Short mmCIF file of C-alpha atoms and ligand atoms in Angstrom, two decimals:
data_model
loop_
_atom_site.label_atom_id
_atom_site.label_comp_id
_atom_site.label_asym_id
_atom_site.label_seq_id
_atom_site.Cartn_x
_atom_site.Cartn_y
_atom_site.Cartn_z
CA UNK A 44 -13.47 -26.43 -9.01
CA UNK A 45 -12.39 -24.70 -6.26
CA UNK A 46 -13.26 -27.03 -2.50
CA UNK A 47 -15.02 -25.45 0.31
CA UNK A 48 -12.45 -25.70 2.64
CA UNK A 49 -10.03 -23.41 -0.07
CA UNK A 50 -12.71 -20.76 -0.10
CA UNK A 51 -12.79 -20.01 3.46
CA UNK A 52 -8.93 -19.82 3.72
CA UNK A 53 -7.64 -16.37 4.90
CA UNK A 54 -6.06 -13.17 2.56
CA UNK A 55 -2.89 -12.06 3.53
CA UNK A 56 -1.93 -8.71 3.36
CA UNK A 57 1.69 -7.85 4.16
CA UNK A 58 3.46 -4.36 4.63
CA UNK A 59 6.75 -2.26 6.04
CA UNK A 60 4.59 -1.43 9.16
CA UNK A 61 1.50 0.12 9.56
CA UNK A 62 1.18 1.66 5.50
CA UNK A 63 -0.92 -1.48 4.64
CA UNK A 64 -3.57 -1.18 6.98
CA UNK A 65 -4.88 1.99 5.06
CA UNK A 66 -5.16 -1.18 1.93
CA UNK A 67 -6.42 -3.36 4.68
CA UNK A 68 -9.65 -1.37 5.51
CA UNK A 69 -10.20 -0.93 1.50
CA UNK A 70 -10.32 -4.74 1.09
CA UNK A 71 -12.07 -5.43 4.45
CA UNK A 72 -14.91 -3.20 3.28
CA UNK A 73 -15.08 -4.60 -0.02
CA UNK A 74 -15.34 -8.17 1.31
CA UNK A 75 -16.03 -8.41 4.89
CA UNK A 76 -16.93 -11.70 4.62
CA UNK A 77 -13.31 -12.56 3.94
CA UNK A 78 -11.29 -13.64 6.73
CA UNK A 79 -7.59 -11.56 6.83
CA UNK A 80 -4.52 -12.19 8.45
CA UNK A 81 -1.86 -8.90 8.60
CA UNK A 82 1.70 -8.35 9.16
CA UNK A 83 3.16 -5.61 9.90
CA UNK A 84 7.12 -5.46 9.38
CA UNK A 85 7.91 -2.52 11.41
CA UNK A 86 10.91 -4.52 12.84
CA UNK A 87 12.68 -4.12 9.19
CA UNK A 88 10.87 -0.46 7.93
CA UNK A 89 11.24 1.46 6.14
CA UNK A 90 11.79 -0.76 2.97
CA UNK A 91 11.94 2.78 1.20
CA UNK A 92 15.46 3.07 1.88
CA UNK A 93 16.42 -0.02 1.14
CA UNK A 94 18.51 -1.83 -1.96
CA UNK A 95 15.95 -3.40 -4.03
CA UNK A 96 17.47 -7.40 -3.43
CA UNK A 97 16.86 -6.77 0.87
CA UNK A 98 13.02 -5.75 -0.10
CA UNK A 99 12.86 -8.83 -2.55
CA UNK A 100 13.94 -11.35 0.11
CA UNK A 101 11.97 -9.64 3.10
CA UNK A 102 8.85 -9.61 0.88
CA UNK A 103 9.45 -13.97 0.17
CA UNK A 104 9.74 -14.27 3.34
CA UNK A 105 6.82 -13.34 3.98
CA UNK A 106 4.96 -15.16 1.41
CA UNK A 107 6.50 -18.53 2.77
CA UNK A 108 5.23 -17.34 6.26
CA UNK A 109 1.92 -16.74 4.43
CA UNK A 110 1.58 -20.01 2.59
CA UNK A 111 2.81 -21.78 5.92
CA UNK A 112 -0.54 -20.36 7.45
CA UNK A 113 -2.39 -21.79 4.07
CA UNK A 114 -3.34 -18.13 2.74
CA UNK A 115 -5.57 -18.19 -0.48
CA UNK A 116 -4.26 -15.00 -1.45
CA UNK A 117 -1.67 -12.22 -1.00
CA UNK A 118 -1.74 -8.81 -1.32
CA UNK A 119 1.29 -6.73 -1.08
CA UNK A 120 0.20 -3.87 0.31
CA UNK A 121 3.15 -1.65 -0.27
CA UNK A 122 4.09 0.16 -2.97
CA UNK A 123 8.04 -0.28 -2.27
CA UNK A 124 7.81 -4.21 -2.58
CA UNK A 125 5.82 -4.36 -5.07
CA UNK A 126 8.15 -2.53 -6.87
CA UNK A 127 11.07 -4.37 -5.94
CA UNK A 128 9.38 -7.77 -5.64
CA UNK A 129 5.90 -8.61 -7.13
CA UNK A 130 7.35 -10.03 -10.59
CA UNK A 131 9.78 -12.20 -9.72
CA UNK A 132 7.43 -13.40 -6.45
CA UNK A 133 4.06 -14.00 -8.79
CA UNK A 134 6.43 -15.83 -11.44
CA UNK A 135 8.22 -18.05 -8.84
CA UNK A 136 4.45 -18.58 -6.77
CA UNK A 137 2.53 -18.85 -9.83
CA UNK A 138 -0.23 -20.75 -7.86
CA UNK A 139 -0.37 -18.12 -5.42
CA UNK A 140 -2.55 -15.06 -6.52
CA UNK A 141 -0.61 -11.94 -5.99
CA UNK A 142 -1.55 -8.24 -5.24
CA UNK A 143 0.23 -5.66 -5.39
CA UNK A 144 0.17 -1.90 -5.65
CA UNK A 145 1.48 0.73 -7.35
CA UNK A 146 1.00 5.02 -7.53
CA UNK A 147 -2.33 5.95 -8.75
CA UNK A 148 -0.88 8.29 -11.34
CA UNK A 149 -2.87 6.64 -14.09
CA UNK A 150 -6.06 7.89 -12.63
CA UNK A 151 -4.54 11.54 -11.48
CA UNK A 152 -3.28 11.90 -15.07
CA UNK A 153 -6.61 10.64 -16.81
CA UNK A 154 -8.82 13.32 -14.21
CA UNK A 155 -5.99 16.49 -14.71
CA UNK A 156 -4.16 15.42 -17.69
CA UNK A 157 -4.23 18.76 -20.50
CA UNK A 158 -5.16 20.81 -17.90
CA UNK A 159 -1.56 22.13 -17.28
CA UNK A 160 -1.92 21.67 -13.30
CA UNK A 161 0.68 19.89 -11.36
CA UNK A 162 0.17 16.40 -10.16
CA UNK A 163 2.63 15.48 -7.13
CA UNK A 164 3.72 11.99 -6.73
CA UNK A 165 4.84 11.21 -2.94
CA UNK A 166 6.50 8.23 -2.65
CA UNK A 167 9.32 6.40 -0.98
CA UNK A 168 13.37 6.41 -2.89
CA UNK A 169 13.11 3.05 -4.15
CA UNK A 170 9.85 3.52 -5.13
CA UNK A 171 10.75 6.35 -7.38
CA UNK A 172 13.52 4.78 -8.84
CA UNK A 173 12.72 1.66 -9.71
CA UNK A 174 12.10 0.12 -13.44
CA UNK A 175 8.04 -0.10 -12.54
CA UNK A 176 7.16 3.75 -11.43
CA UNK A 177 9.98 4.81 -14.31
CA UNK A 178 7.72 3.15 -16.87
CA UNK A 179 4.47 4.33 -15.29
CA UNK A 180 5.86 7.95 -15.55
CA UNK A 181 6.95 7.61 -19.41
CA UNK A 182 3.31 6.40 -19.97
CA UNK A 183 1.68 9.65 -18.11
CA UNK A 184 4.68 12.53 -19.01
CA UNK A 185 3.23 14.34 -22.04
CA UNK A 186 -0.39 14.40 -20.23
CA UNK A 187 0.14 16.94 -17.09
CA UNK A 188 3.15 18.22 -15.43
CA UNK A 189 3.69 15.45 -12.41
CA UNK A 190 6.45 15.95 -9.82
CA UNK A 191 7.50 12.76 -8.14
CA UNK A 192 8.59 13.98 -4.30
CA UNK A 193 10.16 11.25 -2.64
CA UNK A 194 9.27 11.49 1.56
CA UNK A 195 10.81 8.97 3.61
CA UNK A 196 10.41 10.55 6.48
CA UNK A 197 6.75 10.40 6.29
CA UNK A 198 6.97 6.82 6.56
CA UNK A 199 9.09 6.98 10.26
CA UNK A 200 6.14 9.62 11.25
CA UNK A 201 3.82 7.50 10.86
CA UNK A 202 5.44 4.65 12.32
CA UNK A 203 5.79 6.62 15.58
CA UNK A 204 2.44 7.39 15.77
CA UNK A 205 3.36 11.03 14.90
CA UNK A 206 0.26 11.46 12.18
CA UNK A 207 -0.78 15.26 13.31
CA UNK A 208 2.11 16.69 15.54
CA UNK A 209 4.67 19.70 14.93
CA UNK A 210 7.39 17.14 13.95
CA UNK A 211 4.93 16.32 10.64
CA UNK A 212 3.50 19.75 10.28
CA UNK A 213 7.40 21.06 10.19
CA UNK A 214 8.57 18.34 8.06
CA UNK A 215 5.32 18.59 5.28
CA UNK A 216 6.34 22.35 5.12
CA UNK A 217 9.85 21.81 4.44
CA UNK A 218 9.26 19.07 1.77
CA UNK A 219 6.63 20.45 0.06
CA UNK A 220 7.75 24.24 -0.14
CA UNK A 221 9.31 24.53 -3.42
CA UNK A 222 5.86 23.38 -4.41
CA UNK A 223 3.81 25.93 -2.94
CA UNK A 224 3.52 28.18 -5.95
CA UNK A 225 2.44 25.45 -8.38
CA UNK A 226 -0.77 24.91 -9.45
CA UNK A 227 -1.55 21.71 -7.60
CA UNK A 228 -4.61 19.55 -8.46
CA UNK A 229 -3.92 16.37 -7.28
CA UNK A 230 -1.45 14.80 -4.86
CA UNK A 231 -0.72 11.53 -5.42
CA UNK A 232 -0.36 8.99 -1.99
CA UNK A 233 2.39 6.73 -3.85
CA UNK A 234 3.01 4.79 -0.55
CA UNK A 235 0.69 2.89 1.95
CA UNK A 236 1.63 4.93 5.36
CA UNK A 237 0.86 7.93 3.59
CA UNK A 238 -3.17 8.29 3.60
CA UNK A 239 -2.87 8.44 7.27
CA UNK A 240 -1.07 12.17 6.61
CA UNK A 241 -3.67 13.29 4.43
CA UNK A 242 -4.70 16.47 6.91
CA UNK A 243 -1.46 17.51 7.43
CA UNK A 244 -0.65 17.18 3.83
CA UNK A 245 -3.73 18.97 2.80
CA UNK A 246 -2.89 21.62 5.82
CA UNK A 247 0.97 21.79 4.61
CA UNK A 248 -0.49 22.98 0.82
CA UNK A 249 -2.87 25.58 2.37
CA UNK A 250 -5.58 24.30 -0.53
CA UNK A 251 -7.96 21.83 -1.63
CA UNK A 252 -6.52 19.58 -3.91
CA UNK A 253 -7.51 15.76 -4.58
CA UNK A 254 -5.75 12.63 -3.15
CA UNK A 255 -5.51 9.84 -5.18
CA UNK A 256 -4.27 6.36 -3.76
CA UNK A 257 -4.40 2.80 -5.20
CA UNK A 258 -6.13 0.88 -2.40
CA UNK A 259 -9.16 0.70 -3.71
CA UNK A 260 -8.01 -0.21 -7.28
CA UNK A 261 -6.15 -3.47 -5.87
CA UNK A 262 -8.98 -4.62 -3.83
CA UNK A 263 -11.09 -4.68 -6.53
CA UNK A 264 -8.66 -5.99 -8.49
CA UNK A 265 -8.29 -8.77 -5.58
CA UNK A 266 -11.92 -9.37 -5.73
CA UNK A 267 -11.98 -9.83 -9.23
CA UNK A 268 -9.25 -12.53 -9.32
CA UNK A 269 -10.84 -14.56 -6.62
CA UNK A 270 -14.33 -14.26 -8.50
CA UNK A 271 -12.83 -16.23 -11.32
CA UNK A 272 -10.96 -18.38 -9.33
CA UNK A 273 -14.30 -19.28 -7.52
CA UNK A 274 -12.20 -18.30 -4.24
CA UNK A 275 -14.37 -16.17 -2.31
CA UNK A 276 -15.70 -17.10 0.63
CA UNK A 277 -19.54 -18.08 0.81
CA UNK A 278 -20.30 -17.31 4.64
CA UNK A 279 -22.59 -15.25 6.15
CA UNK A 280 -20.81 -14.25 9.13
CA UNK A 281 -18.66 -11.04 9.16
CA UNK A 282 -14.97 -12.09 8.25
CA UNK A 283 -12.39 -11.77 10.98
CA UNK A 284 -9.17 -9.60 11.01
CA UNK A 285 -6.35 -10.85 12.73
CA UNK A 286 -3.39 -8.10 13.05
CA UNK A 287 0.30 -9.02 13.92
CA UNK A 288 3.48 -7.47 13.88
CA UNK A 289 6.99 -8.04 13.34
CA UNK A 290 8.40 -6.19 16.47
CA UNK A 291 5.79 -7.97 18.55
CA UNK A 292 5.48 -5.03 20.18
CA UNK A 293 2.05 -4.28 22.23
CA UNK A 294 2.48 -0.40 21.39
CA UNK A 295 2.60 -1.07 17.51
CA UNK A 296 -0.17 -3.70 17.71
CA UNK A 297 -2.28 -0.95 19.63
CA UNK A 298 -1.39 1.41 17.28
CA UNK A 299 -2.12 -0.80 14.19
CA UNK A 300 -5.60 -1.60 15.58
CA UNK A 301 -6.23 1.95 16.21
CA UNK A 302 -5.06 2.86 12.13
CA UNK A 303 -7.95 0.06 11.51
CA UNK A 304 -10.43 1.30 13.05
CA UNK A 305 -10.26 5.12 12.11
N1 DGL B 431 4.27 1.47 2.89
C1 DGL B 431 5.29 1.30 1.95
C2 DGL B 431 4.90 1.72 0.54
O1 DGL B 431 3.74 1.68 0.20
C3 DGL B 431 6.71 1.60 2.24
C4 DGL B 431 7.15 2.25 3.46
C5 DGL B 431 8.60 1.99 3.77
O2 DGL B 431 9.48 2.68 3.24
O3 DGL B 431 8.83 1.06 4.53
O4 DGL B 431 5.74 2.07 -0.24
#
């Protein structure tokens, strides 16, 4: 039995920079009675471009940071560590429930699988080649043509704030032209910062298609876990958010609180 006091203790939710925030608003509306603590490491994105071990230790370094501010739970809201990092962290914090996320292909490929339309995956490099996506692919391969399109740029866009400008606009064009004259149904948002370019994405295809992403598979999945584990919290007041930042910059905190409350 789970004490009062443990049930009121925060969720963490950790990204590169501002990518998790789009998970963030997912799990605050799913439990806003939950308080949550953020962090934002825009001081060390983008992990996307970075050797698996360096996304590994940034990512444990932030769970002891977590755990130092007594978290109940945390979710790793970013597809890159996950990736690189959820495994080895949930089997050396086995006490410590742990989120994580990964591309939504399973439910792109279950909606437009047979169909013989083209499912894009963007994501960042390391997401794309690591062991977990590689696995996720072979599982989804013989049911619908899917492209993985890795976009790290997209991820320093969005860090500067740069979510509808002619820098994006240019950059979505050039990335996703020797797409153009597929049959597109679904795109894929295979990293965290990416939801935020869903216009221009949509704009840079010239069609409707359908965006899948996985935030709102791991907060359910979140809730779920701290059901059983008797862990959520029983209050009646709305839950607080409390955003930080690596940089400690003011202009990425305003910036994060202004992703929040789109
Ligand atoms: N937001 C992250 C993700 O979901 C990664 C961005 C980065 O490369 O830092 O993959």
């Amino acid at each position: 039995m789970k004490t009062n006091e443990e049930r009121q203790r925060p969720i963490a939710v950790f990204d590169s920079g501002m990518g998790g925030i789009s998970v963030l608003k997912e799990l605050y509306r799913l439990m806003p009675h939950e308080d949550f603590i953020y962090m934002g490491d825009s001081k060390n994105a983008p992990y996307g471009e970075r050797e698996t071990e360096e996304v590994y230790r940034l990512s444990k370094g932030w769970v002891e940071y977590f755990i130092g501010k007594r978290a109940k739970a945390i979710v790793i809201a970013c597809n890159t560590a996950t990736s690189a990092a959820a495994a080895r962290l949930r089997a050396e914090y086995p006490q410590m429930p742990i989120i994580g996320l990964e591309p939504a292909l399973k439910p792109a490929a279950l909606a437009y699988g047979g169909t013989g339309r083209t499912i894009l995956v963007l994501a960042t490099s390391l997401t794309l080649r690591e062991e977990k996506f590689k696995q996720l692919l072979a599982q989804y391969r013989d049911k619908a043509r899917i492209c993985p399109v890795p976009a790290p740029e997209l991820v320093e866009l969005v860090e500067q704030d740069d979510i509808d400008g002619a820098r994006m606009d240019a950059y979505l064009s050039a990335l996703l032209s020797p797409y153009i004259d597929e049959d597109i149904a679904a795109v894929v948002l295979g990293c965290t910062h990416f939801p935020f370019a869903k216009h221009a994405i949509a704009k840079a295809l010239g069609r409707e298609t359908e965006f899948f992403d996985g935030a709102f598979g791991a907060s359910k999945q979140l809730k779920r876990q701290l059901e059983k584990g008797q862990l959520l919290a029983d209050r009646n007041r709305p839950g607080s958010v409390l955003i930080e930042n690596s940089t400690g910059s003011p202009e990425m905190l305003s910036l994060s609180e202004r992703l929040f409350a789109k």
